[in-house]
Short mmCIF file of N, CA and C in Angstrom, two decimals:
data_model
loop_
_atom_site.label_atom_id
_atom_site.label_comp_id
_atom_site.label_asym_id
_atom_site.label_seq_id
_atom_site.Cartn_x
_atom_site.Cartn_y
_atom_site.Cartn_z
N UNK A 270 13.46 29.50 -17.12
CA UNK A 270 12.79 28.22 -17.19
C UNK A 270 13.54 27.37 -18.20
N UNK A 271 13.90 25.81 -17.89
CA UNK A 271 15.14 25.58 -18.42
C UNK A 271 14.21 24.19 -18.71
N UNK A 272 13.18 23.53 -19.80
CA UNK A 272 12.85 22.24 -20.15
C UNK A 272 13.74 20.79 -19.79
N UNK A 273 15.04 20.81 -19.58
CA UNK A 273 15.79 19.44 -19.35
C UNK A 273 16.96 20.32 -18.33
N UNK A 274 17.54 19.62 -17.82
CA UNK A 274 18.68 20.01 -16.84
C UNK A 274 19.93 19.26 -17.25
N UNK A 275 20.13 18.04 -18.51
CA UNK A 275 21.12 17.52 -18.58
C UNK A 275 21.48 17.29 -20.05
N UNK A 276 22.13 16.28 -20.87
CA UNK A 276 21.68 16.01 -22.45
C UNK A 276 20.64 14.51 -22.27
N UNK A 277 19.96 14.68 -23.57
CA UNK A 277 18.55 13.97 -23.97
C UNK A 277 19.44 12.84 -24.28
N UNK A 278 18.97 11.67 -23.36
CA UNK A 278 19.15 10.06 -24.05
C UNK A 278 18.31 9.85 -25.58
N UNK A 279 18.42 8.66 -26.12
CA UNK A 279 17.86 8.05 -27.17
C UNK A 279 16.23 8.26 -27.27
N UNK A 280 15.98 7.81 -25.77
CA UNK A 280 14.67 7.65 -25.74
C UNK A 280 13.74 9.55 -25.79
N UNK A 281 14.58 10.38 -25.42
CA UNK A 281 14.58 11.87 -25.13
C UNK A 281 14.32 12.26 -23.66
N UNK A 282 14.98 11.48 -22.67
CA UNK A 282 14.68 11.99 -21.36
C UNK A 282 15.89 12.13 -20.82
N UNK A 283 16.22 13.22 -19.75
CA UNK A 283 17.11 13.59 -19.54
C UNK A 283 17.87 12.99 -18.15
N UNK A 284 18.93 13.07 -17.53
CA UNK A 284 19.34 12.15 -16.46
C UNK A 284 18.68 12.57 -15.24
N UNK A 285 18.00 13.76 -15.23
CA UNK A 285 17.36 14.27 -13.64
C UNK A 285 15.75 13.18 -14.17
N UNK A 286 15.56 13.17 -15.13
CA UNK A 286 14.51 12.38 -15.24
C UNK A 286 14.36 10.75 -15.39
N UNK A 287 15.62 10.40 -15.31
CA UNK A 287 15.93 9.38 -15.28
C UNK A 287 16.12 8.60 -13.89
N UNK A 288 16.65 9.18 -13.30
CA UNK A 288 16.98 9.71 -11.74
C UNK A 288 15.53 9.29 -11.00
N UNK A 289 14.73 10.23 -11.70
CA UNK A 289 13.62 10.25 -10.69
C UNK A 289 12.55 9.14 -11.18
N UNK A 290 13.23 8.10 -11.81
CA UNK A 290 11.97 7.37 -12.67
C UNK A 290 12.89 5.91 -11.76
N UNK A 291 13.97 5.91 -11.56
CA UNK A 291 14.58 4.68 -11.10
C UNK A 291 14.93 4.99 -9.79
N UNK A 292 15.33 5.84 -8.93
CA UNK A 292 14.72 5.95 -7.41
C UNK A 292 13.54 5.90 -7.35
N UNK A 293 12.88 5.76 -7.79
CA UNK A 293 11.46 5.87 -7.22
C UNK A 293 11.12 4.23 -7.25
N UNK A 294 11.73 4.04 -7.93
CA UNK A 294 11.07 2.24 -8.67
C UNK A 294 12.23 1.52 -7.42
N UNK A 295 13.15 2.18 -6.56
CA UNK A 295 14.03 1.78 -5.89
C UNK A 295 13.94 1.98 -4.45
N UNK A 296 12.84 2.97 -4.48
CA UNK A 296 12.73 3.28 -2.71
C UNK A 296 11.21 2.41 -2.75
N UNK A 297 10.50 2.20 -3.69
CA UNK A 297 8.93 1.11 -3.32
C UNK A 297 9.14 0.25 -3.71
N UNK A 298 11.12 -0.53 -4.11
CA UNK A 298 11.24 -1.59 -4.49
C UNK A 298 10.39 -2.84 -5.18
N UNK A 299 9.90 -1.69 -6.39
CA UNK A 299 9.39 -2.43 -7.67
C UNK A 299 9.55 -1.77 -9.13
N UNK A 300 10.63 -2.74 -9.61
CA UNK A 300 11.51 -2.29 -10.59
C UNK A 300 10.83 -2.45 -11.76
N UNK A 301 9.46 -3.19 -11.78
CA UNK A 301 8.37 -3.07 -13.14
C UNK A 301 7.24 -1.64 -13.33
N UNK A 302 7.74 -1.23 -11.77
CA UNK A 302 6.77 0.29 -11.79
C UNK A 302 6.89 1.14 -12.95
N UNK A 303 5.64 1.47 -13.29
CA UNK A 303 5.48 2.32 -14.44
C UNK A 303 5.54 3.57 -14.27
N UNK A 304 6.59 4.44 -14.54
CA UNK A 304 6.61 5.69 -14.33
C UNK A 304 7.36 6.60 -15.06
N UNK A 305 6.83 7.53 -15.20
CA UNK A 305 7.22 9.01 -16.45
C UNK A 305 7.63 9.82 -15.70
N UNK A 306 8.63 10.71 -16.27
CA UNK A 306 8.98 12.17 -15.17
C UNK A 306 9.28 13.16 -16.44
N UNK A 307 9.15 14.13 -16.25
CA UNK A 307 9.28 15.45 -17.01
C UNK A 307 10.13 16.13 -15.68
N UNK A 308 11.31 17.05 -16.12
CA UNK A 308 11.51 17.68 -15.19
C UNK A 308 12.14 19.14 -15.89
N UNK A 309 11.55 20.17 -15.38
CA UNK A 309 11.72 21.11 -15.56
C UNK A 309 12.50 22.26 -14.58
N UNK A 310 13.77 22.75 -15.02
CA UNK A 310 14.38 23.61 -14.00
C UNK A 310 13.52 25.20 -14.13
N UNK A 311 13.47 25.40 -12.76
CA UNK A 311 13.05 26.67 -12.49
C UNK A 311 14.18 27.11 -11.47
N UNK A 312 14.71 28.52 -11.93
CA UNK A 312 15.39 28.78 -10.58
C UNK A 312 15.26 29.52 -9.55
N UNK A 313 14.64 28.41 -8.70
CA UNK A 313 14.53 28.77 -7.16
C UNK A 313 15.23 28.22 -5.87
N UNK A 314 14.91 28.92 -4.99
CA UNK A 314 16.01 28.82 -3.67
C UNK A 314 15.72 27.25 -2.91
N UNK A 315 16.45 26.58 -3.32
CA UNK A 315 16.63 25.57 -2.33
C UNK A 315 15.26 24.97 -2.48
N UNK A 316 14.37 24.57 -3.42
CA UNK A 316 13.03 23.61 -3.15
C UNK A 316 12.96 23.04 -4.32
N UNK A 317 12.25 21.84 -4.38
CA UNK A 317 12.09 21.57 -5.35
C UNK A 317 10.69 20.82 -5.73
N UNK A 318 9.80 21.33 -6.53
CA UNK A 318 8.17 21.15 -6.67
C UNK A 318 7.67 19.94 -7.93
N UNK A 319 7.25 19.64 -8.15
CA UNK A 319 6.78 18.22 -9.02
C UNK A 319 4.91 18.49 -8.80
N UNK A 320 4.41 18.27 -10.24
CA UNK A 320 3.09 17.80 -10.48
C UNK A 320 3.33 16.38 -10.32
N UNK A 321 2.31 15.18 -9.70
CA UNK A 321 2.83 14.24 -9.53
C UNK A 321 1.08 13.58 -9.65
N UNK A 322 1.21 12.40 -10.57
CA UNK A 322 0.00 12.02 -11.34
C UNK A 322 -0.26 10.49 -10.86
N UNK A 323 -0.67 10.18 -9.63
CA UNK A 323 -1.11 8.71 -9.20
C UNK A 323 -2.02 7.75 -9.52
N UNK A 324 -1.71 7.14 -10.23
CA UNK A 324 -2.93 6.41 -10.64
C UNK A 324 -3.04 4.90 -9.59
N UNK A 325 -4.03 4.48 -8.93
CA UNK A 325 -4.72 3.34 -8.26
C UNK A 325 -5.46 1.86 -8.69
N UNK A 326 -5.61 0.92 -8.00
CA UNK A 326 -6.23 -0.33 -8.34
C UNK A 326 -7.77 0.03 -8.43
N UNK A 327 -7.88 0.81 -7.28
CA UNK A 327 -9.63 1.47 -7.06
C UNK A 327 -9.59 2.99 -7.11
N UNK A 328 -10.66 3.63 -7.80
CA UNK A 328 -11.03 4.72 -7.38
C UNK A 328 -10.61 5.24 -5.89
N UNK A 329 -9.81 5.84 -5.97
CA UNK A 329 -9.22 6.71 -4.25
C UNK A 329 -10.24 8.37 -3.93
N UNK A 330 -11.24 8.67 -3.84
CA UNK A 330 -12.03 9.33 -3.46
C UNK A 330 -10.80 10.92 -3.25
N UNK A 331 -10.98 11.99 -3.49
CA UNK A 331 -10.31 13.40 -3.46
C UNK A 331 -10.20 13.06 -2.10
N UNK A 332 -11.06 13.27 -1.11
CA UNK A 332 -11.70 13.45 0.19
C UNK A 332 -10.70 12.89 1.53
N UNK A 333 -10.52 11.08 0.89
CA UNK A 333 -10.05 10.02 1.38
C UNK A 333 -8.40 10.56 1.63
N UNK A 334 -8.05 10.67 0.12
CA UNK A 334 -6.70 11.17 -0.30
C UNK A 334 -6.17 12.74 0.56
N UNK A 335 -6.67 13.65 0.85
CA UNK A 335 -7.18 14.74 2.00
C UNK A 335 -6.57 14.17 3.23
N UNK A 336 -7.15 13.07 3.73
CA UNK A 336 -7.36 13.11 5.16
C UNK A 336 -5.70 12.01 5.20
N UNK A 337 -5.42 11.24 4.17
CA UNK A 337 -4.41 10.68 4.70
C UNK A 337 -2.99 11.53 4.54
N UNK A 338 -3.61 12.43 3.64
CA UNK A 338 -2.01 13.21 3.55
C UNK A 338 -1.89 14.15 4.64
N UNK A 339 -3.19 14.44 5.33
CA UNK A 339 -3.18 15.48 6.48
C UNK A 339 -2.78 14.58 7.25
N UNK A 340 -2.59 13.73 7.85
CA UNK A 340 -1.94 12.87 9.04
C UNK A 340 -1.02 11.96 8.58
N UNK A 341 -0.25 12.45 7.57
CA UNK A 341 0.72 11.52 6.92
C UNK A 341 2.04 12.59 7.80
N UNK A 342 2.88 11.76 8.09
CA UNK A 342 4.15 12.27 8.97
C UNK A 342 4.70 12.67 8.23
N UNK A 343 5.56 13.86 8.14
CA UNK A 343 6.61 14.60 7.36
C UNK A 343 6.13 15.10 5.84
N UNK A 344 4.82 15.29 6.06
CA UNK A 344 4.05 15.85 4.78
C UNK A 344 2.94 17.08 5.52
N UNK A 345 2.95 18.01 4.88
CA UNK A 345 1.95 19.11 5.77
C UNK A 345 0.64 19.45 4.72
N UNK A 346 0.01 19.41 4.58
CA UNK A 346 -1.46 19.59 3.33
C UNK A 346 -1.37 20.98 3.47
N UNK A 347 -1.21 21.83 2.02
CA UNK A 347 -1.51 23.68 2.08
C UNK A 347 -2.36 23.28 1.05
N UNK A 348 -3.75 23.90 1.41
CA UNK A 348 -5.01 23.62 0.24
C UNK A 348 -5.38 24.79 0.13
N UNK A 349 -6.02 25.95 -0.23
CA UNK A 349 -6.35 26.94 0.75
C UNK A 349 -7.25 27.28 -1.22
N UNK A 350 -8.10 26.71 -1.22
CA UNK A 350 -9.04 26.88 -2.70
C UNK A 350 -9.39 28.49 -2.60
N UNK A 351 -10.22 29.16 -1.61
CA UNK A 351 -10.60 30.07 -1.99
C UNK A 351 -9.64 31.50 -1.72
N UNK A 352 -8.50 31.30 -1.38
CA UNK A 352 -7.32 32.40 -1.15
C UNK A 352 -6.29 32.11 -2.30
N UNK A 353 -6.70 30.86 -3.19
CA UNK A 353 -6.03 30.50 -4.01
C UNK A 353 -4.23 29.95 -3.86
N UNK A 354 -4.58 29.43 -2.93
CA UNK A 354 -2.51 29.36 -2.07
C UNK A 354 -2.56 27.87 -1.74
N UNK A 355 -1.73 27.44 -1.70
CA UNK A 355 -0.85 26.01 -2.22
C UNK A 355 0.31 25.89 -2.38
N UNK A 356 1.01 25.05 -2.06
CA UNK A 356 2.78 24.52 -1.88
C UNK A 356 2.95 25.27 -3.05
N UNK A 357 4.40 26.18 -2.25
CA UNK A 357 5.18 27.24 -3.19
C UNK A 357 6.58 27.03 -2.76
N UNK A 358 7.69 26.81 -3.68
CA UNK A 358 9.01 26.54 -3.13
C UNK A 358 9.44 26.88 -2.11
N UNK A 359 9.59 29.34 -2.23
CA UNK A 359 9.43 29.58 -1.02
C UNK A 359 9.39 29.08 0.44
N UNK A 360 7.61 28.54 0.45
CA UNK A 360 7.00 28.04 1.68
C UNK A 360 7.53 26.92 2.39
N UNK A 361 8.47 26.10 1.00
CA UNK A 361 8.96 24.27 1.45
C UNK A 361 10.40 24.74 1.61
N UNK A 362 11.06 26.09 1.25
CA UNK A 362 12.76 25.93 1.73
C UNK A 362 12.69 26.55 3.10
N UNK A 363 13.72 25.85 4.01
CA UNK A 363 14.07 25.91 5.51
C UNK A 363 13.08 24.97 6.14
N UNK A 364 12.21 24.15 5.41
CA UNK A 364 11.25 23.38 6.22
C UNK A 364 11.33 21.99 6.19
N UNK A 365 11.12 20.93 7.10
CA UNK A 365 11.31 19.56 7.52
C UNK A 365 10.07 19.01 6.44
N UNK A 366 9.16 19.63 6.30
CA UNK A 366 7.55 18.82 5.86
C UNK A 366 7.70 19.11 4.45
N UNK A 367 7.25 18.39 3.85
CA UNK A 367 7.09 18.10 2.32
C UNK A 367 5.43 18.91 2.03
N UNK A 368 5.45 20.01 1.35
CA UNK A 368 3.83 20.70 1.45
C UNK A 368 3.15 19.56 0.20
N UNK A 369 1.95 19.63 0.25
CA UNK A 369 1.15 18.47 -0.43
C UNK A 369 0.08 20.07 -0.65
N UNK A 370 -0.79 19.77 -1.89
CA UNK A 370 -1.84 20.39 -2.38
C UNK A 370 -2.11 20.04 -3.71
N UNK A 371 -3.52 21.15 -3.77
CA UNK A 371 -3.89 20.86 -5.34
C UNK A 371 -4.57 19.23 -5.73
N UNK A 372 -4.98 18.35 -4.49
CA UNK A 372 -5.35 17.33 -4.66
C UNK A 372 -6.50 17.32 -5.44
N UNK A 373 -6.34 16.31 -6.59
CA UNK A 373 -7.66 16.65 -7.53
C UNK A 373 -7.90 15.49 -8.31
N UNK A 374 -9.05 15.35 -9.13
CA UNK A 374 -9.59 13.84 -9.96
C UNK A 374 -8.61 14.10 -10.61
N UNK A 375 -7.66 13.36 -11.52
CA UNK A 375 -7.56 13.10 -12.67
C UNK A 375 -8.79 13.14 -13.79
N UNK A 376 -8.31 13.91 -14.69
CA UNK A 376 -9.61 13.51 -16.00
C UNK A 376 -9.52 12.88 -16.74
N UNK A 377 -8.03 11.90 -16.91
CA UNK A 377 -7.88 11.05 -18.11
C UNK A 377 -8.00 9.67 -17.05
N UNK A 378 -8.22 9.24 -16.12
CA UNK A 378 -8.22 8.42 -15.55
C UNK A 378 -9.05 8.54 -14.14
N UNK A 379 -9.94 6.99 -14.01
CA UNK A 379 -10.79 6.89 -13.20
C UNK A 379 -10.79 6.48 -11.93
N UNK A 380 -8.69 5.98 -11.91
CA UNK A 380 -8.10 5.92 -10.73
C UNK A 380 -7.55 6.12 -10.05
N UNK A 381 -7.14 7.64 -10.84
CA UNK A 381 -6.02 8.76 -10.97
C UNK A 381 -6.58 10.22 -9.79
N UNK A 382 -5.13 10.58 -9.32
CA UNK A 382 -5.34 11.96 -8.70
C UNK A 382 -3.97 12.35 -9.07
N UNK A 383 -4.52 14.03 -8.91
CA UNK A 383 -3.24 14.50 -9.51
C UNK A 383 -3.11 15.77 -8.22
N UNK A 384 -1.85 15.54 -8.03
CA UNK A 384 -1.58 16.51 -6.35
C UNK A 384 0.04 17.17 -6.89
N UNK A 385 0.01 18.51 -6.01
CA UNK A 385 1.46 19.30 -5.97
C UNK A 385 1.84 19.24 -5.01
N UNK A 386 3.28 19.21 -5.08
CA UNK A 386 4.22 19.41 -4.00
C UNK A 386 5.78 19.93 -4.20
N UNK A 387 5.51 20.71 -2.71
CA UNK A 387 7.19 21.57 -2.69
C UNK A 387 7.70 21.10 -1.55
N UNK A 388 9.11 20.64 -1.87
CA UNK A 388 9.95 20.48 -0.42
C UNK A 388 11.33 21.47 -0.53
N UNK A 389 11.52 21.23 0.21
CA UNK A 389 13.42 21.50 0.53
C UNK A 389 14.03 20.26 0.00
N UNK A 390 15.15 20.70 -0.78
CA UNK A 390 15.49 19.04 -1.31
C UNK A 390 16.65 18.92 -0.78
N UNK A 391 17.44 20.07 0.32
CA UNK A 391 18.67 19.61 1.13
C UNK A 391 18.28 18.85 2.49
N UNK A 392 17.02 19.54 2.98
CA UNK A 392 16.80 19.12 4.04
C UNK A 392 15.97 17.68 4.07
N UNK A 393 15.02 17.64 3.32
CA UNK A 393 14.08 16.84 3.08
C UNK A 393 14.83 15.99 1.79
N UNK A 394 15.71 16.27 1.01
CA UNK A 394 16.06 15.40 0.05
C UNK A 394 17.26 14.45 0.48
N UNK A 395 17.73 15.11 1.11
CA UNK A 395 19.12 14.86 1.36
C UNK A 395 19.33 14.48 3.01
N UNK A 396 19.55 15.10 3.71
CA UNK A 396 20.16 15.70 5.29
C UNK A 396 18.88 15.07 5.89
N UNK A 397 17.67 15.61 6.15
CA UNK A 397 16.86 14.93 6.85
C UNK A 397 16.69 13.40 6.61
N UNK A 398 17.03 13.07 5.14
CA UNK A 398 16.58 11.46 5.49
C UNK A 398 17.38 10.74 5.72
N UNK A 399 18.43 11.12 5.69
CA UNK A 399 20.18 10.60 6.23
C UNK A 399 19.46 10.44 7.84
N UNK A 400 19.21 11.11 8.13
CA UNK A 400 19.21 11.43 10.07
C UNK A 400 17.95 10.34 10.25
N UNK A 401 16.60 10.59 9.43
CA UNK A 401 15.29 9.40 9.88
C UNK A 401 15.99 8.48 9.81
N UNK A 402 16.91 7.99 8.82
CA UNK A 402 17.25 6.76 8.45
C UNK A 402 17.99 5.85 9.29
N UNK A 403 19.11 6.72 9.90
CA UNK A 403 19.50 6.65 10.57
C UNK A 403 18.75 6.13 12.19
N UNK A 404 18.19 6.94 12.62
CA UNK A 404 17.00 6.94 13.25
C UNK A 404 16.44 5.69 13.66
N UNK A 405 15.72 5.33 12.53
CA UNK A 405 14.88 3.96 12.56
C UNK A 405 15.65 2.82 12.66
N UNK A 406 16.87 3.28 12.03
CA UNK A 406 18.41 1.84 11.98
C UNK A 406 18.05 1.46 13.57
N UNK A 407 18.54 3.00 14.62
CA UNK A 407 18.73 2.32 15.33
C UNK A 407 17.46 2.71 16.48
N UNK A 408 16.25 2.73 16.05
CA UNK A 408 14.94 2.12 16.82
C UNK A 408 14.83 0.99 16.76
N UNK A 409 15.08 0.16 16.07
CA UNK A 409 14.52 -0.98 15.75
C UNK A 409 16.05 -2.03 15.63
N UNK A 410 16.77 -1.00 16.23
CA UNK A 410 18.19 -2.40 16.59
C UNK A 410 18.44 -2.92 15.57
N UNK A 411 18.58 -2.23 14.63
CA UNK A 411 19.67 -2.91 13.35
C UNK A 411 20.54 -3.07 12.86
N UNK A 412 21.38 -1.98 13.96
CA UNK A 412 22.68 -1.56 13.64
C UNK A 412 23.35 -2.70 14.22
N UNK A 413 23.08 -3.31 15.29
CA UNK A 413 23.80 -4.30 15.98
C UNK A 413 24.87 -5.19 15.25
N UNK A 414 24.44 -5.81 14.04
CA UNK A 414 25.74 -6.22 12.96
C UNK A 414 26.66 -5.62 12.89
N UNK A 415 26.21 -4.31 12.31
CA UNK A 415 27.11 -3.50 12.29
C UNK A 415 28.10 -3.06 13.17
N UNK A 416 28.02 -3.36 14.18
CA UNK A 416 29.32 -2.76 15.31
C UNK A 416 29.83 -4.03 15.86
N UNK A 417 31.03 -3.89 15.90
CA UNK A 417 32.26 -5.30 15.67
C UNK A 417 32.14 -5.57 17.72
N UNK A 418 32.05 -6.56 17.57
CA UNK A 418 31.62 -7.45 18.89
C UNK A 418 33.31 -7.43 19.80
N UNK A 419 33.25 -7.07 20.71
CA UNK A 419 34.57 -7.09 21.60
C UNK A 419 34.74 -8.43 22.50
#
């Protein structure tokens, strides 16, 4: 178990945490987003897991939060309270779906939920979203600029 993965900036956060504080503010293209990352190496095969702490404008109900991640595309819900089982690296390497669990109130906040998740970060980090991306370019005919007119 390895607390930082790189050397500590000024502020004391490290570049994988840096990383994940400015992609993030870069893929919901809002660069005033407020966001913290801790990242901790564990070494495991090919996944990579995050506690991840959401806070809302309104109260988002446990329940509500449940049902959209269960029909959220390329996310799979493992809840399983009384067998005690929930997204495990393991379970997210070789797999397309991002596991979601552990959905729960926040206790320091009244607009907050706090949920786990394990993916594959070649397939799902990397390689799979190259290919959606791709994908949607050209569902939606966007590439058309892109290819030189004869």
């Amino acid at each position: 178990l390895f607390p930082h993965n790189s050397p500590l900036n000024e502020q004391g956060y490290c570049q994988e945490e840096m990383k994940m504080v400015n992609e993030t503010r870069k893929i919901f293209n809002a660069p005033q987003l407020k966001i913290s990352a801790t990242c901790v190496r564990v070494p495991v095969l090919r996944a990579h897991s995050e506690a991840v702490n959401l806070e809302f404008d309104q109260p988002m109900p446990v329940a509500q939060a449940r049902e959209i991640l269960a029909t959220a595309p390329g996310v799979k819900l493992v809840e399983d309270w009384q067998a005690n089982y929930f997204p495990m690296p393991i379970d997210a390497s070789g797999n397309d779906e991002v596991l979601v669990g552990r959905i729960r109130q926040d206790l320091s906040h009244p607009c907050g939920l706090e949920i786990w998740l394990s993916g594959d970060q070649i397939r799902k980090g990397a390689a799979l979203n190259a290919v959606q991306i791709a994908e949607l370019l050209v569902a939606k005919n966007w590439l058309k600029s892109l290819v030189p007119s004869s």
